[in-house]
Tab-separated table of C-alpha atoms in Angstrom:
chain	number	residue	atom	x	y	z
A	24	MET	CA	31.908	-16.842	45.957
A	25	LYS	CA	30.993	-20.596	46.834
A	26	LEU	CA	32.517	-21.983	49.695
A	27	ILE	CA	33.428	-25.734	50.477
A	28	GLU	CA	34.761	-27.086	53.987
A	29	ARG	CA	38.210	-27.717	53.544
A	30	THR	CA	38.018	-30.350	56.260
A	31	HIS	CA	41.793	-31.594	56.089
A	32	TYR	CA	42.776	-28.107	57.357
A	33	LEU	CA	39.974	-27.132	59.431
A	34	ASN	CA	40.564	-30.458	61.508
A	35	LYS	CA	44.261	-29.726	62.034
A	36	LEU	CA	42.901	-26.627	63.785
A	37	ILE	CA	40.296	-28.185	65.843
A	38	ASP	CA	43.158	-30.868	67.112
A	39	VAL	CA	45.246	-27.615	68.551
A	40	ILE	CA	42.068	-25.701	70.362
A	41	GLY	CA	43.506	-25.190	73.876
A	42	THR	CA	47.420	-26.138	73.466
A	43	PRO	CA	49.683	-23.138	74.271
A	44	ASP	CA	51.356	-22.829	70.764
A	45	ILE	CA	50.691	-19.630	68.568
A	46	LYS	CA	48.836	-21.337	65.588
A	47	VAL	CA	50.305	-19.780	62.267
A	48	ILE	CA	48.000	-20.341	58.857
A	49	THR	CA	50.528	-20.061	55.998
A	50	GLY	CA	50.518	-20.666	52.345
A	51	VAL	CA	50.752	-18.876	48.824
A	52	ARG	CA	48.613	-15.777	48.543
A	53	ARG	CA	44.842	-16.366	47.486
A	54	SER	CA	45.346	-20.018	48.764
A	55	GLY	CA	42.292	-19.646	51.078
A	56	LYS	CA	43.896	-18.701	54.588
A	57	SER	CA	41.139	-15.918	55.278
A	58	LYS	CA	38.545	-18.497	54.495
A	59	LEU	CA	39.747	-21.163	56.538
A	60	MET	CA	40.118	-18.887	59.668
A	61	GLU	CA	36.471	-17.455	58.883
A	62	ALA	CA	35.727	-21.353	58.993
A	63	PHE	CA	37.532	-21.875	61.983
A	64	LYS	CA	35.710	-18.825	63.704
A	65	LYS	CA	32.392	-20.242	63.066
A	66	TYR	CA	33.521	-23.781	64.419
A	67	VAL	CA	34.638	-22.120	67.420
A	68	SER	CA	31.536	-20.162	67.852
A	69	ASN	CA	29.137	-22.911	67.257
A	70	ASN	CA	31.214	-25.799	69.486
A	71	VAL	CA	32.859	-23.842	72.300
A	72	THR	CA	30.292	-22.847	74.555
A	73	ASN	CA	32.174	-20.633	76.517
A	74	SER	CA	34.232	-18.646	73.637
A	75	ASN	CA	34.941	-14.985	73.483
A	76	ILE	CA	36.119	-14.618	70.182
A	77	ILE	CA	38.509	-11.372	69.284
A	78	HIS	CA	38.676	-11.112	65.585
A	79	ILE	CA	40.918	-8.755	63.570
A	80	ASN	CA	41.244	-8.564	59.882
A	81	PHE	CA	43.669	-5.882	58.777
A	82	ASN	CA	42.370	-6.074	55.021
A	83	LEU	CA	39.402	-4.147	56.515
A	84	PRO	CA	39.935	-0.251	57.146
A	85	GLU	CA	38.033	-0.303	60.751
A	86	TYR	CA	41.282	-1.901	62.034
A	87	GLU	CA	43.696	0.915	60.767
A	88	ASP	CA	43.961	2.152	64.112
A	89	LEU	CA	45.437	-1.014	65.659
A	90	LEU	CA	48.375	-0.879	62.990
A	91	GLU	CA	50.746	-0.350	65.615
A	92	TYR	CA	51.698	-3.075	67.779
A	93	HIS	CA	50.947	-1.293	71.121
A	94	ARG	CA	47.501	-0.315	70.123
A	95	LEU	CA	46.833	-3.970	68.840
A	96	TYR	CA	47.990	-5.014	72.177
A	97	ASP	CA	45.752	-2.742	74.141
A	98	TYR	CA	42.773	-3.614	71.794
A	99	ILE	CA	42.902	-7.160	72.544
A	100	ASN	CA	43.517	-7.110	76.302
A	101	SER	CA	40.342	-4.519	76.209
A	102	LYS	CA	38.166	-7.265	74.857
A	103	TYR	CA	39.252	-9.865	77.145
A	104	ASP	CA	36.751	-12.007	79.215
A	105	GLU	CA	38.080	-13.708	82.369
A	106	ASP	CA	35.084	-15.604	82.547
A	107	LYS	CA	35.408	-17.256	79.069
A	108	GLU	CA	37.881	-19.248	76.662
A	109	ASN	CA	39.472	-16.213	74.723
A	110	PHE	CA	40.269	-16.644	71.085
A	111	VAL	CA	42.093	-14.256	69.206
A	112	PHE	CA	42.238	-14.266	65.254
A	113	ILE	CA	44.341	-12.037	63.329
A	114	ASP	CA	44.227	-11.871	59.631
A	115	GLU	CA	47.327	-10.367	57.721
A	116	VAL	CA	49.033	-9.754	61.035
A	117	GLN	CA	52.339	-8.303	58.981
A	118	MET	CA	50.395	-5.201	58.390
A	119	CYS	CA	50.868	-4.355	62.254
A	120	THR	CA	54.436	-2.638	62.735
A	121	ASP	CA	56.192	-5.089	64.774
A	122	PHE	CA	53.422	-7.326	65.261
A	123	GLU	CA	55.630	-10.048	66.994
A	124	LYS	CA	55.946	-7.860	70.017
A	125	ALA	CA	52.151	-7.907	70.174
A	126	ILE	CA	51.658	-11.594	69.708
A	127	ASN	CA	54.634	-12.552	72.030
A	128	GLY	CA	53.018	-10.144	74.815
A	129	LEU	CA	49.720	-11.843	74.563
A	130	HIS	CA	51.354	-14.993	74.572
A	131	ALA	CA	53.208	-14.780	77.517
A	132	SER	CA	49.898	-13.483	79.374
A	133	GLU	CA	48.658	-17.249	79.093
A	134	LYS	CA	45.418	-15.913	78.354
A	135	TYR	CA	44.732	-16.370	74.820
A	136	ASP	CA	44.352	-18.931	72.213
A	137	ILE	CA	46.122	-17.108	69.329
A	138	TYR	CA	45.686	-17.874	65.700
A	139	ILE	CA	47.150	-15.730	63.061
A	140	THR	CA	47.516	-15.536	59.213
A	141	GLY	CA	50.095	-13.355	56.943
A	142	SER	CA	51.666	-12.746	53.948
A	143	ASN	CA	54.480	-15.389	53.595
A	144	ALA	CA	57.248	-13.114	52.561
A	145	PHE	CA	56.730	-11.707	55.953
A	146	LEU	CA	55.655	-14.685	58.028
A	147	LEU	CA	58.248	-17.311	56.695
A	148	SER	CA	58.270	-21.009	57.989
A	149	SER	CA	62.053	-20.504	58.821
A	150	ASP	CA	61.393	-17.313	60.885
A	151	LEU	CA	58.618	-18.503	62.941
A	152	ALA	CA	61.058	-19.637	65.857
A	153	THR	CA	62.863	-16.242	65.982
A	154	LEU	CA	59.881	-14.094	65.437
A	155	PHE	CA	58.003	-15.687	68.352
A	156	THR	CA	59.305	-16.740	71.602
A	157	GLY	CA	56.581	-19.186	72.190
A	158	ARG	CA	55.910	-22.407	70.266
A	159	THR	CA	54.437	-22.296	67.034
A	160	PHE	CA	52.246	-24.415	65.292
A	161	GLU	CA	52.085	-24.197	61.660
A	162	ILE	CA	49.223	-24.996	59.374
A	163	LYS	CA	50.322	-24.760	55.762
A	164	VAL	CA	47.448	-24.265	53.042
A	165	TYR	CA	47.748	-24.959	49.763
A	166	PRO	CA	45.511	-24.214	46.770
A	167	PHE	CA	42.593	-26.774	45.881
A	168	SER	CA	43.750	-30.049	45.468
A	169	PHE	CA	41.938	-31.940	42.835
A	170	SER	CA	39.485	-33.687	45.082
A	171	GLU	CA	38.503	-30.334	46.170
A	172	TYR	CA	38.312	-29.230	42.632
A	173	MET	CA	35.848	-31.979	42.097
A	174	GLN	CA	33.968	-31.273	45.212
A	175	TYR	CA	33.849	-27.537	44.386
A	176	PHE	CA	31.868	-28.283	40.799
A	177	ASN	CA	30.235	-31.235	42.018
A	178	TYR	CA	32.147	-33.172	39.185
A	179	GLU	CA	31.527	-37.189	39.315
A	180	ASP	CA	33.643	-38.245	36.090
A	181	LYS	CA	37.277	-37.889	37.872
A	182	TYR	CA	38.931	-38.447	34.492
A	183	SER	CA	37.020	-35.736	32.388
A	184	ALA	CA	37.298	-33.627	35.418
A	185	PHE	CA	41.298	-34.263	35.550
A	186	ASP	CA	41.440	-32.924	32.172
A	187	LYS	CA	39.941	-29.709	33.300
A	188	TYR	CA	42.004	-29.209	36.603
A	189	LEU	CA	45.200	-29.794	34.524
A	190	ILE	CA	44.437	-26.603	32.733
A	191	GLU	CA	42.444	-24.458	35.338
A	192	GLY	CA	44.455	-25.759	38.316
A	193	GLY	CA	43.848	-24.922	42.280
A	194	MET	CA	43.664	-21.038	42.580
A	195	SER	CA	39.905	-20.937	43.487
A	196	GLY	CA	39.485	-17.409	42.869
A	197	SER	CA	39.575	-17.887	39.322
A	198	TYR	CA	36.797	-20.423	39.115
A	199	LEU	CA	34.262	-17.388	39.201
A	200	TYR	CA	35.338	-16.200	36.008
A	201	LYS	CA	33.723	-17.876	32.648
A	202	ASN	CA	36.265	-17.422	30.049
A	203	GLN	CA	39.837	-19.219	30.261
A	204	GLU	CA	41.542	-16.233	29.304
A	205	ALA	CA	40.003	-14.113	32.296
A	206	LYS	CA	40.886	-16.988	34.582
A	207	PHE	CA	44.418	-16.674	33.692
A	208	ASP	CA	44.418	-13.098	33.666
A	209	TYR	CA	43.359	-12.997	37.409
A	210	ILE	CA	45.760	-15.882	38.199
A	211	ALA	CA	48.701	-14.003	36.602
A	212	ASP	CA	47.504	-10.927	38.661
A	213	VAL	CA	47.928	-12.824	41.770
A	214	PHE	CA	51.504	-13.751	40.756
A	215	ASN	CA	52.522	-10.428	39.763
A	216	THR	CA	50.649	-8.059	42.023
A	217	LEU	CA	50.551	-10.178	45.200
A	218	ILE	CA	53.235	-12.806	45.555
A	219	VAL	CA	56.079	-10.676	43.726
A	220	ARG	CA	55.366	-7.396	44.955
A	221	ASP	CA	55.679	-9.267	48.561
A	222	ILE	CA	58.756	-10.037	47.672
A	223	HIS	CA	59.865	-6.397	46.404
A	224	LYS	CA	58.692	-4.969	49.796
A	225	LYS	CA	60.095	-7.309	52.248
A	226	TYR	CA	63.576	-7.748	50.461
A	227	LYS	CA	63.682	-4.287	48.931
A	228	ILE	CA	64.821	-6.003	45.019
A	229	ARG	CA	67.113	-3.941	43.265
A	230	ASN	CA	66.886	-5.589	39.912
A	231	PRO	CA	63.164	-6.455	39.446
A	232	GLN	CA	64.038	-7.397	35.704
A	233	LEU	CA	66.285	-10.019	37.210
A	234	MET	CA	63.564	-11.390	39.378
A	235	ASP	CA	61.129	-11.697	36.356
A	236	LYS	CA	63.897	-13.493	34.144
A	237	ILE	CA	64.437	-16.038	37.128
A	238	VAL	CA	60.579	-16.769	37.578
A	239	ASP	CA	60.394	-17.214	33.631
A	240	PHE	CA	63.143	-19.599	33.896
A	241	LEU	CA	61.851	-21.727	36.701
A	242	MET	CA	58.575	-21.985	35.431
A	243	ASP	CA	59.777	-23.179	31.823
A	244	ASN	CA	61.959	-25.409	33.634
A	245	ILE	CA	59.619	-27.198	36.069
A	246	SER	CA	61.022	-30.632	36.698
A	247	ASN	CA	64.431	-30.157	35.218
A	248	LEU	CA	67.387	-29.745	37.550
A	249	SER	CA	68.473	-26.304	38.215
A	250	SER	CA	71.073	-24.236	40.363
A	251	ALA	CA	71.809	-20.592	40.937
A	252	ARG	CA	75.112	-21.339	38.595
A	253	ASN	CA	73.396	-22.388	35.705
A	254	ILE	CA	70.437	-20.099	35.806
A	255	THR	CA	72.925	-17.394	35.875
A	256	SER	CA	75.153	-18.625	33.031
A	257	THR	CA	71.801	-18.740	31.087
A	258	LEU	CA	70.704	-15.208	31.746
A	259	LYS	CA	73.943	-14.016	31.217
A	260	VAL	CA	73.421	-14.134	27.586
A	261	ALA	CA	70.653	-11.388	27.676
A	262	MET	CA	71.864	-9.495	30.939
A	263	GLU	CA	75.131	-8.143	32.056
A	264	LYS	CA	76.678	-8.315	35.489
A	265	ILE	CA	74.739	-10.899	37.001
A	266	HIS	CA	76.322	-12.655	40.362
A	267	HIS	CA	75.098	-16.368	40.977
A	268	ASN	CA	74.837	-15.162	44.801
A	269	THR	CA	72.030	-12.778	43.892
A	270	VAL	CA	70.358	-15.158	41.413
A	271	GLY	CA	70.603	-17.983	44.482
A	272	SER	CA	69.026	-15.119	46.798
A	273	TYR	CA	66.074	-14.209	44.650
A	274	MET	CA	65.198	-17.928	44.277
A	275	GLN	CA	65.226	-18.481	47.975
A	276	TYR	CA	62.781	-15.572	48.348
A	277	LEU	CA	60.458	-17.138	45.738
A	278	CYS	CA	60.509	-20.159	47.862
A	279	ASN	CA	59.879	-18.049	50.957
A	280	ALA	CA	57.008	-16.924	49.382
A	281	PHE	CA	55.527	-20.311	48.447
A	282	ALA	CA	55.562	-19.484	44.782
A	283	PHE	CA	57.875	-22.118	44.183
A	284	TYR	CA	59.029	-25.237	46.011
A	285	LYS	CA	62.529	-26.722	46.150
A	286	VAL	CA	63.002	-30.388	45.861
A	287	ARG	CA	66.400	-31.512	46.833
A	288	ARG	CA	68.110	-34.796	45.596
A	289	TYR	CA	68.557	-37.922	47.335
A	290	ASP	CA	71.194	-40.739	46.620
A	291	ILE	CA	68.874	-43.635	47.129
A	292	LYS	CA	71.934	-46.388	47.326
A	293	GLY	CA	74.154	-44.264	49.439
A	294	LYS	CA	71.383	-42.869	51.665
A	295	LYS	CA	72.477	-39.029	51.535
A	296	TYR	CA	71.257	-35.953	50.407
A	297	LEU	CA	72.832	-34.339	47.484
A	298	SER	CA	73.724	-30.680	47.512
A	299	SER	CA	74.287	-29.709	43.829
A	300	ASN	CA	71.288	-28.999	41.751
A	301	ASP	CA	67.558	-29.181	42.966
A	302	LYS	CA	64.158	-28.883	41.041
A	303	TYR	CA	61.736	-26.544	41.652
A	304	TYR	CA	57.948	-26.616	41.540
A	305	LEU	CA	55.164	-24.005	41.321
A	306	SER	CA	52.681	-23.800	44.321
A	307	ASP	CA	50.046	-24.067	41.606
A	308	HIS	CA	50.873	-25.340	38.105
A	309	SER	CA	48.187	-22.609	36.460
A	310	PHE	CA	50.640	-20.079	37.375
A	311	ARG	CA	52.934	-21.526	34.522
A	312	TYR	CA	50.035	-20.655	31.800
A	313	ALA	CA	49.113	-17.817	33.075
A	314	LYS	CA	52.588	-16.335	32.840
A	315	LEU	CA	53.901	-18.182	30.051
A	316	GLY	CA	50.945	-18.860	27.870
A	317	THR	CA	49.620	-22.797	26.773
A	318	LYS	CA	51.792	-23.221	23.717
A	319	ASN	CA	54.161	-26.332	23.686
A	320	MET	CA	52.387	-27.667	26.575
A	321	ASP	CA	54.627	-30.500	28.440
A	322	TYR	CA	51.843	-32.314	30.125
A	323	GLY	CA	54.392	-34.598	31.560
A	324	ARG	CA	56.024	-31.728	33.477
A	325	ILE	CA	52.697	-30.384	34.907
A	326	LEU	CA	51.873	-33.972	35.985
A	327	GLU	CA	54.981	-34.069	38.061
A	328	ASN	CA	54.351	-30.497	39.357
A	329	ILE	CA	50.648	-31.577	40.413
A	330	VAL	CA	52.042	-34.786	42.143
A	331	ALA	CA	54.880	-32.987	44.024
A	332	VAL	CA	52.528	-30.238	45.239
A	333	GLU	CA	49.954	-33.463	46.390
A	334	LEU	CA	52.855	-35.097	48.150
A	335	LEU	CA	53.676	-31.845	50.255
A	336	ARG	CA	49.847	-31.257	50.788
A	337	ARG	CA	49.716	-34.971	52.401
A	338	GLY	CA	52.458	-34.072	54.898
A	339	TYR	CA	55.379	-35.944	52.915
A	340	GLU	CA	59.032	-35.054	52.725
A	341	VAL	CA	59.868	-34.842	48.951
A	342	TYR	CA	63.116	-35.526	47.202
A	343	VAL	CA	64.593	-36.415	43.646
A	344	GLY	CA	66.028	-39.787	43.801
A	345	VAL	CA	69.184	-40.795	42.442
A	346	LEU	CA	70.123	-44.429	41.724
A	347	TYR	CA	72.927	-45.594	39.425
A	348	LYS	CA	73.065	-42.160	37.503
A	349	LYS	CA	69.116	-42.687	36.972
A	350	GLU	CA	66.377	-40.570	38.236
A	351	ILE	CA	63.363	-41.330	40.261
A	352	ASP	CA	61.010	-38.739	40.027
A	353	PHE	CA	60.257	-38.579	43.838
A	354	VAL	CA	61.259	-40.294	46.967
A	355	ALA	CA	58.395	-39.361	49.218
A	356	ILE	CA	59.185	-39.796	53.189
A	357	LYS	CA	56.827	-39.559	56.283
A	358	ARG	CA	58.291	-41.105	59.547
A	359	ASN	CA	58.851	-44.709	58.724
A	360	GLU	CA	56.749	-44.722	55.391
A	361	LYS	CA	58.900	-44.276	51.999
A	362	ILE	CA	57.386	-44.397	48.383
A	363	TYR	CA	59.205	-44.118	45.272
A	364	ILE	CA	57.494	-42.465	42.479
A	365	GLN	CA	57.567	-42.171	38.912
A	366	VAL	CA	55.082	-39.683	37.059
A	367	SER	CA	54.454	-39.873	33.224
A	368	ASP	CA	51.695	-38.509	30.856
A	369	ASN	CA	51.499	-41.566	29.015
A	370	ILE	CA	52.860	-44.910	29.217
A	371	SER	CA	50.743	-46.865	26.500
A	372	ASP	CA	53.970	-46.788	24.408
A	373	GLU	CA	56.326	-49.644	25.369
A	374	LYS	CA	59.394	-47.939	25.145
A	375	THR	CA	58.068	-45.367	27.560
A	376	PHE	CA	56.833	-47.580	29.977
A	377	GLU	CA	60.040	-49.352	30.169
A	378	ARG	CA	61.778	-46.207	30.667
A	379	GLU	CA	59.335	-45.231	33.730
A	380	VAL	CA	59.644	-48.674	35.403
A	381	SER	CA	62.930	-49.819	34.858
A	382	PRO	CA	64.537	-47.334	37.271
A	383	LEU	CA	62.179	-48.487	39.945
A	384	LEU	CA	62.834	-52.331	39.549
A	385	GLN	CA	66.383	-51.596	40.134
A	386	ILE	CA	65.668	-50.308	43.776
A	387	LYS	CA	66.474	-53.278	46.228
A	388	ASP	CA	64.689	-52.322	49.278
A	389	ALA	CA	60.773	-53.335	50.185
A	390	TYR	CA	59.239	-49.704	50.306
A	391	PRO	CA	56.345	-49.328	47.830
A	392	LYS	CA	56.900	-48.411	43.989
A	393	MET	CA	54.589	-46.776	41.642
A	394	VAL	CA	54.151	-45.355	38.297
A	395	ILE	CA	51.384	-42.431	38.117
A	396	ALA	CA	50.150	-41.623	34.558
A	397	ARG	CA	47.046	-40.917	32.828
A	398	THR	CA	45.980	-44.481	32.193
A	399	ARG	CA	42.331	-44.165	32.702
A	400	ASP	CA	42.609	-47.927	33.521
A	401	PRO	CA	42.145	-49.834	37.232
A	402	GLU	CA	45.196	-49.919	39.382
A	403	TYR	CA	47.289	-53.051	38.421
A	404	GLN	CA	50.985	-54.660	39.419
A	405	TYR	CA	53.797	-54.867	37.311
A	406	GLU	CA	56.717	-56.990	38.920
A	407	GLY	CA	55.768	-55.479	42.357
A	408	VAL	CA	55.329	-51.827	41.001
A	409	LYS	CA	52.099	-50.497	41.391
A	410	ILE	CA	50.772	-48.515	38.163
A	411	VAL	CA	47.817	-46.345	38.835
A	412	ASP	CA	45.851	-43.637	37.157
A	413	ILE	CA	46.663	-39.883	38.450
A	414	ALA	CA	43.051	-39.011	38.917
A	415	ASP	CA	42.418	-42.126	41.302
A	416	TRP	CA	45.586	-41.494	43.059
A	417	LEU	CA	44.814	-37.806	43.611
A	418	THR	CA	41.187	-38.987	44.962
A	419	ALA	CA	42.317	-42.008	46.735
């Protein structure tokens, strides 16, 4: 398989070499966590002259004997070299029973620089502080961005490349298949056999049929406001004895595994977060095609999904904006930075353009405001609102 250097993530790992944190690489299944660790291992080997690398990949059968934490702990200590900088790399750490006990013991010894990857259902961002007694540093890995997609295929025309990315998405394992149906079969298999299987195993799902219905509903309603209660009301037509608490738990499990990202609502005028109704976006838009097919494709929703994930990839907190009963697609916040964003497939129609721009013009603060659409035109300003093509924005 062709590899590209994912410098965005690699540099994050390079920056924390030698810090006492436990470095945890997270992200949806098949997003490239293990490949990133391999690239980082190569960097350490080539650039840290006094390094001793202890690498364990639990996907490989030669490490089966270490699937109990005492054995894992003893094995790593047996490889320790006191005259060198000792790096520990562990892939799929959750496969080791009580893995956190081994990691905590190694960390407490203050002898190792520790890096781990694992299945997200078992290595949750929300659980890191309780799993590990030491401080953790999380590197969140996402499927290929549009820029990485262009780099992988050596595309030069970003506009025609984006039309392909819109269909093919960022799950790079699918790029090996020539036929589009085969690509979607691979992507659906990743979702069904890896992501959902992890959730079933972790949470002992009692109603897999309900989980499947929730997945289909959320995929079909990308960019729509959703809640456990309204999903429960919809599904009760086809299924009996569904409680909204169960639906809410299943939705949370899907987010824990990075199948979906939940985006909360934010009252721009009142400057407060709203608790009812959120939006859910897929970690990669190709999952929707692979599961639901490509009929009745709503490109506006897909573009919105792509922008949401790109904002997360760039390190923003992302919210849905609410102002005077009108909705702003995204309020993106990073420290003192804030951006208001509307996303549209086509704004060539005057009414559509007015619909997208008018909510932004009602916002009175001085933070940047933009409309992202498929314009294929150079960026321009309209009454202080930046109008930018999505392919240009994604590669900026």
